[in-house]
Tab-separated table of C-alpha atoms in Angstrom:
chain	number	residue	atom	x	y	z
A	472	MET	CA	67.203	-192.025	53.244
A	473	GLY	CA	70.798	-191.495	52.190
A	474	ASN	CA	74.173	-190.035	53.010
A	475	CYS	CA	75.954	-186.756	52.308
A	476	HIS	CA	79.382	-187.341	50.682
A	477	THR	CA	82.129	-184.722	50.563
A	478	VAL	CA	85.333	-184.551	48.492
A	479	GLY	CA	88.354	-182.267	48.450
A	480	PRO	CA	89.662	-180.279	45.460
A	481	ASN	CA	92.088	-183.104	44.588
A	482	GLU	CA	89.381	-185.729	44.103
A	483	ALA	CA	86.232	-186.175	41.992
A	484	LEU	CA	83.035	-187.829	43.253
A	485	VAL	CA	80.690	-189.570	40.791
A	486	VAL	CA	77.122	-190.280	41.953
A	487	SER	CA	75.142	-192.513	39.582
A	488	GLY	CA	71.752	-194.235	39.703
A	489	GLY	CA	68.553	-193.002	41.292
A	490	CYS	CA	64.831	-193.515	41.421
A	491	CYS	CA	62.899	-195.158	38.576
A	492	GLY	CA	66.031	-196.369	36.821
A	493	SER	CA	67.444	-192.886	36.221
A	494	ASP	CA	70.763	-192.755	34.317
A	495	TYR	CA	71.654	-189.281	35.626
A	496	LYS	CA	75.258	-188.933	36.779
A	497	GLN	CA	76.556	-186.199	39.047
A	498	TYR	CA	80.238	-185.163	38.961
A	499	VAL	CA	81.522	-183.216	42.003
A	500	PHE	CA	85.021	-182.100	42.980
A	501	GLY	CA	85.843	-179.902	45.978
A	502	GLY	CA	82.245	-180.049	47.238
A	503	TRP	CA	79.472	-182.427	48.353
A	504	ALA	CA	76.696	-184.575	46.941
A	505	TRP	CA	73.703	-186.556	48.228
A	506	ALA	CA	73.420	-190.279	47.538
A	507	TRP	CA	70.357	-192.447	48.253
A	508	TRP	CA	70.768	-195.737	49.970
A	509	CYS	CA	70.557	-198.880	47.860
A	510	ILE	CA	69.637	-197.056	44.617
A	511	SER	CA	72.675	-194.715	44.246
A	512	ASP	CA	76.323	-195.605	43.692
A	513	THR	CA	79.298	-193.394	44.612
A	514	GLN	CA	82.804	-193.710	43.178
A	515	ARG	CA	85.893	-191.522	43.482
A	516	LEU	CA	88.588	-190.543	40.996
A	517	SER	CA	91.871	-188.836	41.900
A	518	LEU	CA	92.590	-185.437	40.287
A	519	GLU	CA	96.180	-185.192	41.531
A	520	VAL	CA	99.144	-184.676	39.222
A	521	MET	CA	100.700	-187.919	38.005
A	522	THR	CA	104.405	-188.135	37.091
A	523	ILE	CA	105.164	-190.522	34.218
A	524	LEU	CA	108.682	-191.600	33.253
A	525	CYS	CA	108.886	-192.481	29.528
A	526	ARG	CA	111.823	-194.611	28.330
A	527	CYS	CA	112.499	-195.360	24.656
A	528	GLU	CA	115.457	-197.678	24.165
A	529	ASN	CA	117.377	-198.371	21.003
A	530	ILE	CA	115.089	-196.285	18.770
A	531	GLU	CA	116.601	-195.399	15.368
A	532	THR	CA	116.512	-191.809	14.182
A	533	SER	CA	116.007	-190.680	10.585
A	534	GLU	CA	119.733	-191.307	10.026
A	535	GLY	CA	119.579	-194.804	11.499
A	536	VAL	CA	121.447	-193.997	14.716
A	537	PRO	CA	119.980	-195.937	17.697
A	538	LEU	CA	119.261	-193.698	20.676
A	539	PHE	CA	118.098	-194.122	24.253
A	540	VAL	CA	115.746	-191.311	25.287
A	541	THR	CA	114.174	-190.694	28.713
A	542	GLY	CA	111.390	-188.134	29.212
A	543	VAL	CA	109.309	-187.025	32.156
A	544	ALA	CA	105.644	-186.029	31.773
A	545	GLN	CA	103.306	-184.403	34.293
A	546	VAL	CA	99.648	-185.231	33.565
A	547	LYS	CA	96.314	-184.942	35.347
A	548	ILE	CA	92.650	-185.571	34.748
A	549	MET	CA	90.844	-182.452	33.486
A	550	THR	CA	87.965	-181.009	35.551
A	551	GLU	CA	85.751	-179.693	32.725
A	552	LYS	CA	82.440	-181.516	33.010
A	553	GLU	CA	82.483	-183.156	29.554
A	554	LEU	CA	86.149	-184.141	29.780
A	555	LEU	CA	85.715	-185.322	33.388
A	556	ALA	CA	82.799	-187.481	32.238
A	557	VAL	CA	85.007	-188.972	29.503
A	558	ALA	CA	87.802	-189.686	32.003
A	559	CYS	CA	85.325	-191.289	34.406
A	560	GLU	CA	83.968	-193.540	31.645
A	561	GLN	CA	87.464	-194.776	30.832
A	562	PHE	CA	89.251	-194.816	34.210
A	563	LEU	CA	86.578	-195.039	36.948
A	564	GLY	CA	87.325	-198.055	39.093
A	565	LYS	CA	91.006	-198.133	38.090
A	566	ASN	CA	93.797	-197.167	40.429
A	567	VAL	CA	96.378	-194.479	39.724
A	568	GLN	CA	98.991	-196.969	38.486
A	569	ASP	CA	96.602	-198.323	35.843
A	570	ILE	CA	95.911	-194.792	34.598
A	571	LYS	CA	99.663	-194.110	34.444
A	572	ASN	CA	100.245	-197.248	32.397
A	573	VAL	CA	97.623	-196.217	29.816
A	574	VAL	CA	99.073	-192.715	29.443
A	575	LEU	CA	102.628	-194.119	29.405
A	576	GLN	CA	101.880	-196.414	26.475
A	577	THR	CA	100.404	-193.498	24.525
A	578	LEU	CA	103.330	-191.145	25.216
A	579	GLU	CA	105.979	-193.761	24.440
A	580	GLY	CA	104.277	-194.535	21.105
A	581	HIS	CA	104.304	-190.917	20.041
A	582	LEU	CA	107.893	-190.482	21.294
A	583	ARG	CA	109.072	-193.398	19.155
A	584	SER	CA	107.296	-192.095	16.080
A	585	ILE	CA	108.794	-188.602	16.475
A	586	LEU	CA	112.322	-189.966	17.087
A	587	GLY	CA	112.154	-191.710	13.713
A	588	THR	CA	111.594	-188.395	11.892
A	589	LEU	CA	114.442	-186.366	13.450
A	590	THR	CA	118.210	-186.386	13.260
A	591	VAL	CA	120.493	-186.886	16.226
A	592	GLU	CA	121.605	-183.264	16.084
A	593	GLN	CA	117.979	-182.016	16.158
A	594	ILE	CA	117.143	-184.225	19.122
A	595	TYR	CA	120.308	-183.527	21.116
A	596	GLN	CA	120.852	-179.848	20.446
A	597	ASP	CA	117.218	-178.655	20.671
A	598	ARG	CA	115.640	-180.707	23.398
A	599	ASP	CA	112.969	-178.100	24.197
A	600	GLN	CA	111.706	-178.116	20.612
A	601	PHE	CA	111.734	-181.919	20.616
A	602	ALA	CA	109.746	-182.036	23.871
A	603	LYS	CA	107.310	-179.433	22.551
A	604	LEU	CA	106.751	-181.524	19.413
A	605	VAL	CA	106.029	-184.645	21.490
A	606	ARG	CA	103.611	-182.703	23.698
A	607	GLU	CA	101.753	-181.260	20.683
A	608	VAL	CA	101.449	-184.634	18.946
A	609	ALA	CA	100.403	-186.607	22.057
A	610	ALA	CA	98.067	-183.987	23.575
A	611	PRO	CA	95.034	-184.726	21.296
A	612	ASP	CA	95.178	-188.481	21.984
A	613	VAL	CA	95.445	-188.205	25.758
A	614	GLY	CA	92.925	-185.329	25.690
A	615	ARG	CA	90.344	-187.683	24.198
A	616	MET	CA	90.831	-189.735	27.368
A	617	GLY	CA	90.106	-186.658	29.549
A	618	ILE	CA	93.766	-186.218	30.507
A	619	GLU	CA	95.814	-183.054	30.172
A	620	ILE	CA	99.601	-182.953	29.646
A	621	LEU	CA	100.887	-180.273	31.965
A	622	SER	CA	104.533	-180.619	30.967
A	623	PHE	CA	106.876	-182.901	29.063
A	624	THR	CA	110.647	-182.614	29.252
A	625	ILE	CA	113.547	-184.661	27.894
A	626	LYS	CA	115.521	-185.941	30.841
A	627	ASP	CA	118.322	-187.821	29.111
A	628	VAL	CA	119.561	-188.689	25.582
A	629	TYR	CA	122.441	-191.106	24.983
A	630	ASP	CA	123.594	-193.884	22.649
A	631	LYS	CA	125.820	-196.938	22.818
A	632	VAL	CA	127.688	-196.397	19.541
A	633	ASP	CA	129.591	-193.260	20.678
A	634	TYR	CA	127.868	-191.106	18.072
A	635	LEU	CA	127.069	-188.323	20.491
A	636	SER	CA	130.535	-188.449	22.059
A	637	SER	CA	132.129	-188.153	18.578
A	638	LEU	CA	130.029	-185.098	17.856
A	639	GLY	CA	131.094	-183.711	21.166
A	640	LYS	CA	134.775	-184.320	20.538
A	641	THR	CA	134.710	-182.520	17.177
A	642	GLN	CA	132.845	-179.607	18.556
A	643	THR	CA	135.079	-179.572	21.621
A	644	ALA	CA	138.218	-179.443	19.463
A	645	VAL	CA	136.820	-176.589	17.360
A	646	VAL	CA	135.776	-174.681	20.452
A	647	GLN	CA	139.159	-175.283	22.118
A	648	ARG	CA	140.990	-174.028	19.029
A	649	ASP	CA	138.890	-170.919	18.776
A	650	ALA	CA	139.358	-170.362	22.503
A	651	ASP	CA	143.169	-170.578	22.288
A	652	ILE	CA	143.245	-168.139	19.336
A	653	GLY	CA	140.921	-165.793	21.155
A	654	VAL	CA	143.054	-165.947	24.289
A	655	ALA	CA	146.266	-165.175	22.354
A	656	GLU	CA	144.693	-162.286	20.480
A	657	ALA	CA	143.193	-160.977	23.676
A	658	GLU	CA	146.544	-161.139	25.480
A	659	ARG	CA	148.256	-159.311	22.586
A	660	ASP	CA	145.638	-156.590	22.457
A	661	ALA	CA	145.750	-156.338	26.206
A	662	GLY	CA	149.548	-155.848	26.231
A	663	ILE	CA	149.386	-153.137	23.554
A	664	ARG	CA	146.578	-151.398	25.265
A	665	GLU	CA	148.332	-151.658	28.631
A	666	ALA	CA	151.503	-149.988	27.209
A	667	GLU	CA	149.470	-147.213	25.654
A	668	CYS	CA	147.624	-146.679	28.909
A	669	LYS	CA	150.878	-146.525	30.890
A	670	ARG	CA	152.317	-143.923	28.452
A	671	GLU	CA	149.186	-141.814	28.634
A	672	MET	CA	149.210	-142.194	32.405
A	673	LEU	CA	152.815	-140.947	32.653
A	674	ASP	CA	152.052	-137.953	30.385
A	675	VAL	CA	149.050	-137.055	32.409
A	676	LYS	CA	151.003	-137.557	35.645
A	677	PHE	CA	153.823	-135.241	34.477
A	678	VAL	CA	151.372	-132.517	33.487
A	679	ALA	CA	149.516	-132.955	36.724
A	680	ASP	CA	152.725	-132.803	38.813
A	681	THR	CA	153.747	-129.587	37.029
A	682	LYS	CA	150.411	-128.001	37.679
A	683	ILE	CA	150.528	-129.155	41.296
A	684	ALA	CA	153.985	-127.539	41.799
A	685	ASP	CA	152.799	-124.255	40.216
A	686	SER	CA	149.676	-124.280	42.318
A	687	LYS	CA	151.665	-125.082	45.448
A	688	ARG	CA	154.103	-122.168	44.820
A	689	ALA	CA	151.261	-119.729	44.186
A	690	PHE	CA	149.525	-121.056	47.251
A	691	GLU	CA	152.565	-120.497	49.464
A	692	LEU	CA	153.023	-116.912	48.159
A	693	GLN	CA	149.382	-116.120	48.677
A	694	LYS	CA	149.502	-117.789	52.079
A	695	SER	CA	152.452	-115.562	53.160
A	696	ALA	CA	150.629	-112.419	52.050
A	697	PHE	CA	147.504	-113.521	53.835
A	698	SER	CA	149.492	-114.400	56.965
A	699	GLU	CA	151.110	-110.936	57.077
A	700	GLU	CA	147.772	-109.224	56.660
A	701	VAL	CA	146.189	-111.486	59.226
A	702	ASN	CA	148.949	-110.774	61.754
A	703	ILE	CA	148.519	-107.006	61.330
A	704	LYS	CA	144.781	-107.245	61.744
A	705	THR	CA	145.241	-109.602	64.686
A	706	ALA	CA	147.588	-107.171	66.471
A	707	GLU	CA	145.208	-104.260	65.897
A	708	ALA	CA	142.304	-106.326	67.084
A	709	GLN	CA	144.267	-107.437	70.137
A	710	LEU	CA	145.124	-103.862	71.107
A	711	ALA	CA	141.547	-102.740	70.573
A	712	TYR	CA	140.342	-105.729	72.569
A	713	GLU	CA	142.665	-104.966	75.479
A	714	LEU	CA	141.670	-101.276	75.476
A	715	GLN	CA	138.014	-102.087	75.376
A	716	GLY	CA	138.598	-104.737	78.078
A	717	ALA	CA	140.174	-102.114	80.369
A	718	ARG	CA	137.215	-99.805	79.826
A	719	GLU	CA	134.794	-102.602	80.539
A	720	GLN	CA	136.735	-103.561	83.661
A	721	GLN	CA	136.404	-99.965	84.939
A	722	LYS	CA	132.679	-100.009	84.301
A	723	ILE	CA	132.380	-103.418	85.965
A	724	ARG	CA	134.355	-102.221	89.012
A	725	GLN	CA	132.183	-99.137	89.349
A	726	GLU	CA	129.056	-101.261	89.126
A	727	GLU	CA	130.493	-103.645	91.703
A	728	ILE	CA	131.144	-100.773	94.127
A	729	GLU	CA	127.582	-99.538	93.693
A	730	ILE	CA	126.313	-103.069	94.213
A	731	GLU	CA	128.382	-103.418	97.386
A	732	ILE	CA	126.940	-100.139	98.731
A	733	VAL	CA	123.422	-101.292	98.013
A	734	GLN	CA	124.203	-104.695	99.538
A	735	ARG	CA	125.551	-103.072	102.717
A	736	LYS	CA	122.457	-100.881	103.020
A	737	LYS	CA	120.278	-103.881	102.509
A	738	GLN	CA	122.366	-105.860	104.995
A	739	ILE	CA	122.002	-103.098	107.644
A	740	ALA	CA	118.255	-103.040	107.107
A	741	VAL	CA	118.132	-106.827	107.269
A	742	GLU	CA	120.186	-106.857	110.488
A	743	THR	CA	117.888	-104.249	112.030
A	744	GLN	CA	114.856	-106.318	111.126
A	745	GLU	CA	116.651	-109.416	112.401
A	746	ILE	CA	117.263	-107.702	115.784
A	747	LEU	CA	113.588	-106.788	116.012
A	748	ARG	CA	112.611	-110.292	114.958
A	749	THR	CA	114.996	-111.837	117.507
A	750	ASP	CA	113.600	-109.642	120.273
A	751	LYS	CA	110.056	-110.632	119.364
A	752	GLU	CA	111.116	-114.235	119.018
A	753	LEU	CA	112.670	-114.178	122.530
A	754	ILE	CA	109.515	-112.622	123.915
A	755	ALA	CA	107.403	-115.197	122.093
A	756	THR	CA	109.614	-118.236	122.703
A	757	VAL	CA	111.081	-117.540	126.177
A	758	ARG	CA	109.240	-114.905	128.179
A	759	ARG	CA	105.691	-115.764	127.246
A	760	PRO	CA	106.218	-119.546	127.604
A	761	ALA	CA	107.969	-118.937	130.978
A	762	GLU	CA	105.024	-116.855	132.201
A	763	ALA	CA	102.622	-119.454	130.883
A	764	GLU	CA	104.632	-122.252	132.515
A	765	ALA	CA	104.735	-120.375	135.865
A	766	HIS	CA	100.993	-119.804	135.703
A	767	ARG	CA	100.464	-123.464	134.813
A	768	ILE	CA	102.673	-124.627	137.720
A	769	GLN	CA	100.840	-122.302	140.095
A	770	GLN	CA	97.501	-123.647	138.931
A	771	ILE	CA	98.787	-127.218	139.239
A	772	ALA	CA	100.086	-126.519	142.784
A	773	GLU	CA	96.779	-124.989	143.823
A	774	GLY	CA	94.908	-127.913	142.266
A	775	GLU	CA	97.240	-130.391	143.986
A	776	LYS	CA	96.703	-128.584	147.300
A	777	VAL	CA	92.945	-128.743	146.927
A	778	LYS	CA	93.266	-132.365	145.852
A	779	GLN	CA	95.320	-133.278	148.968
A	780	VAL	CA	92.877	-131.470	151.238
A	781	LEU	CA	89.952	-133.259	149.662
A	782	LEU	CA	91.779	-136.588	149.789
A	783	ALA	CA	92.598	-136.051	153.509
A	784	GLN	CA	88.979	-135.143	154.226
A	785	ALA	CA	87.785	-138.181	152.285
A	786	GLU	CA	90.266	-140.455	154.083
A	787	ALA	CA	89.210	-139.084	157.495
A	788	GLU	CA	85.577	-139.562	156.613
A	789	LYS	CA	86.389	-143.069	155.404
A	790	ILE	CA	88.216	-143.930	158.680
A	791	ARG	CA	85.368	-142.484	160.714
A	792	LYS	CA	82.800	-144.477	158.770
A	793	ILE	CA	84.891	-147.639	159.060
A	794	GLY	CA	85.311	-147.055	162.799
A	795	GLU	CA	81.623	-146.484	163.265
A	796	ALA	CA	80.859	-149.631	161.258
A	797	GLU	CA	83.375	-151.722	163.205
A	798	ALA	CA	82.062	-150.341	166.506
A	799	SER	CA	78.538	-151.238	165.467
A	800	VAL	CA	79.676	-154.728	164.447
A	801	ILE	CA	81.604	-155.222	167.728
A	802	GLU	CA	78.664	-153.906	169.692
A	803	ALA	CA	76.287	-156.275	167.907
A	804	MET	CA	78.674	-159.198	168.309
A	805	GLY	CA	79.147	-158.376	171.986
A	806	LYS	CA	75.431	-158.198	172.536
A	807	ALA	CA	74.952	-161.501	170.679
A	808	GLU	CA	77.771	-163.144	172.623
A	809	ALA	CA	76.387	-161.822	175.906
A	810	GLU	CA	72.963	-163.107	175.035
A	811	ARG	CA	74.442	-166.462	174.063
A	812	MET	CA	76.435	-166.647	177.300
A	813	LYS	CA	73.374	-165.651	179.223
A	814	LEU	CA	71.363	-168.404	177.599
A	815	LYS	CA	74.152	-170.908	178.137
A	816	ALA	CA	74.433	-169.884	181.766
A	817	GLU	CA	70.721	-170.304	182.235
A	818	ALA	CA	70.929	-173.710	180.520
A	819	TYR	CA	73.883	-174.735	182.652
A	820	GLN	CA	72.073	-173.558	185.789
A	821	LYS	CA	68.993	-175.457	184.720
A	822	TYR	CA	70.693	-178.729	183.894
A	823	GLY	CA	73.580	-178.445	186.330
A	824	ASP	CA	76.336	-181.017	186.162
A	825	SER	CA	74.786	-182.750	183.164
A	826	ALA	CA	75.240	-179.648	180.965
A	827	LYS	CA	78.821	-179.255	182.106
A	828	MET	CA	79.432	-182.904	181.374
A	829	ALA	CA	78.034	-182.505	177.843
A	830	LEU	CA	80.303	-179.522	177.209
A	831	VAL	CA	83.327	-181.415	178.415
A	832	LEU	CA	82.487	-184.414	176.284
A	833	GLU	CA	82.068	-182.149	173.234
A	834	ALA	CA	85.442	-180.567	173.869
A	835	LEU	CA	87.312	-183.816	174.507
A	836	PRO	CA	87.806	-184.674	170.800
A	837	GLN	CA	89.230	-181.211	170.129
A	838	ILE	CA	91.568	-181.503	173.140
A	839	ALA	CA	92.652	-184.969	172.041
A	840	ALA	CA	93.298	-183.657	168.496
A	841	LYS	CA	95.460	-180.814	169.820
A	842	ILE	CA	97.414	-183.200	172.066
A	843	ALA	CA	97.890	-185.765	169.275
A	844	ALA	CA	98.803	-183.157	166.611
A	845	PRO	CA	102.577	-183.610	167.104
A	846	LEU	CA	102.155	-187.383	166.808
A	847	THR	CA	100.792	-187.030	163.203
A	848	LYS	CA	104.331	-186.266	162.073
A	849	VAL	CA	105.663	-189.524	163.615
A	850	ASP	CA	105.745	-192.496	161.206
A	851	GLU	CA	106.162	-195.193	163.853
A	852	ILE	CA	106.095	-195.500	167.742
A	853	VAL	CA	108.149	-198.253	169.361
A	854	ILE	CA	107.641	-199.077	173.086
A	855	LEU	CA	110.623	-200.848	174.569
A	856	SER	CA	109.679	-203.270	177.386
A	857	GLY	CA	110.613	-206.765	178.386
A	858	ASP	CA	107.097	-207.580	179.573
A	859	ASN	CA	104.676	-208.782	176.935
A	860	ASN	CA	101.694	-207.192	178.717
A	861	LYS	CA	103.434	-203.863	179.216
A	862	VAL	CA	101.649	-202.158	176.254
A	863	THR	CA	98.274	-203.113	177.538
A	864	SER	CA	99.110	-201.941	181.028
A	865	GLU	CA	100.362	-198.588	179.718
A	866	VAL	CA	97.130	-197.997	177.755
A	867	ASN	CA	95.064	-198.866	180.783
A	868	ARG	CA	97.141	-196.530	182.910
A	869	LEU	CA	96.515	-193.631	180.503
A	870	LEU	CA	92.774	-194.294	180.545
A	871	ALA	CA	92.792	-194.370	184.357
A	872	GLU	CA	94.577	-191.012	184.535
A	873	LEU	CA	92.259	-189.322	182.017
A	874	PRO	CA	89.349	-188.458	184.418
A	875	ALA	CA	91.699	-186.905	186.917
A	876	SER	CA	93.313	-184.748	184.175
A	877	VAL	CA	89.909	-183.577	182.907
A	878	HIS	CA	88.717	-182.832	186.460
A	879	ALA	CA	91.857	-180.773	187.053
A	880	LEU	CA	91.289	-178.780	183.825
A	881	THR	CA	87.522	-178.337	183.831
A	882	GLY	CA	86.338	-179.236	187.334
A	883	VAL	CA	84.111	-181.979	185.876
A	884	ASP	CA	84.423	-185.414	187.387
A	885	LEU	CA	84.270	-187.968	184.575
A	886	SER	CA	84.493	-190.829	186.994
A	887	LYS	CA	80.780	-190.401	187.717
A	888	ILE	CA	79.922	-191.424	184.134
A	889	PRO	CA	78.963	-195.109	184.334
A	890	LEU	CA	80.877	-196.215	181.228
A	891	ILE	CA	84.107	-194.432	182.267
A	892	LYS	CA	83.626	-195.509	185.845
A	893	LYS	CA	83.314	-199.101	184.702
A	894	ALA	CA	86.486	-198.830	182.544
A	895	THR	CA	88.563	-197.186	185.271
A	896	GLY	CA	87.179	-199.483	187.920
A	897	ALA	CA	88.189	-202.505	185.932
A	898	GLN	CA	91.664	-201.095	185.695
A	899	VAL	CA	91.889	-200.476	189.413
């Protein structure tokens, strides 16, 4: 098995090795390649532009003047397959700085050799030609290493013996002299030309002013004639306009009178129709609704009358039914009560005094409750007496008076009951 390796357009991938000792090499940039494990080797080489600064110090020219020259070169590895293979053979495994050092040594050697064949003036005044010459001479050597020189420019040229400054001073003096002469001549020519221009301007201005005055006079004369003619035509037009306006006013007034007559006729017809419409509207909105309302009220009154009659009949029937029902209930209750009383009377007659005694005993708790009802609202009863046995004697007295009270109310003698007789007897 193996791996798939990818590279960008700024980098080259070299895949070497393979099965059975193969010496095939694959060069890829901006793509991908397959590499087998253990038997294939992958290496990368940068294709980016490299900037190289070349410095040649104290190099004598053909005239023996020592110069210091600085140049800047832009180089890169070429991507043609054969040239890329050459570059990989020489630089694969090296870093970018090592490649720069190799190219730098080559460029500086050629720069020194070319400086020795040129004069200071050729180097200083025509730097582009000098840089082109260096590029043409060095290109074959670096090309054999698979490297291309994209550009080479001279950055700086100077010396320490003031040769260049002396050349500059002489040239500066000559240029300054020529400039001063040119300025003086230019100022002189400018003054002469300015005077001539002013004279020509004044001549032209005088002629122009004369023509302007003539044109203005002719214009005023023509303007007066035109004004007179215009005034005459304006007056005639005004009179004709006023006359025609009077005629039009008469026609307009006549039309207005006719329109007013027609409007009055139309107004009379409209008023007549309005009277008819109002009459119909009154009939429709007042008389007819009044008749309808009267009929409705009459119908409502008749319905209300019938309703009251029916309600009175229903109420009477209801009262009669209720009376009959209540009479039936009272009759049934009376019969039941009579039967009950009859049975009770028979029972009382059968059992005699014992039945009466039972009734009295049943009623005693209710009588006692009614008598003691006011005492339920009393929180406390205090009996004032100096005798300690007074409370007991008062209770016994009440018990002794109880049979007599019951006999007076019911006619039943409780003293015949053994228990009560025993209690009252003990008291006596």
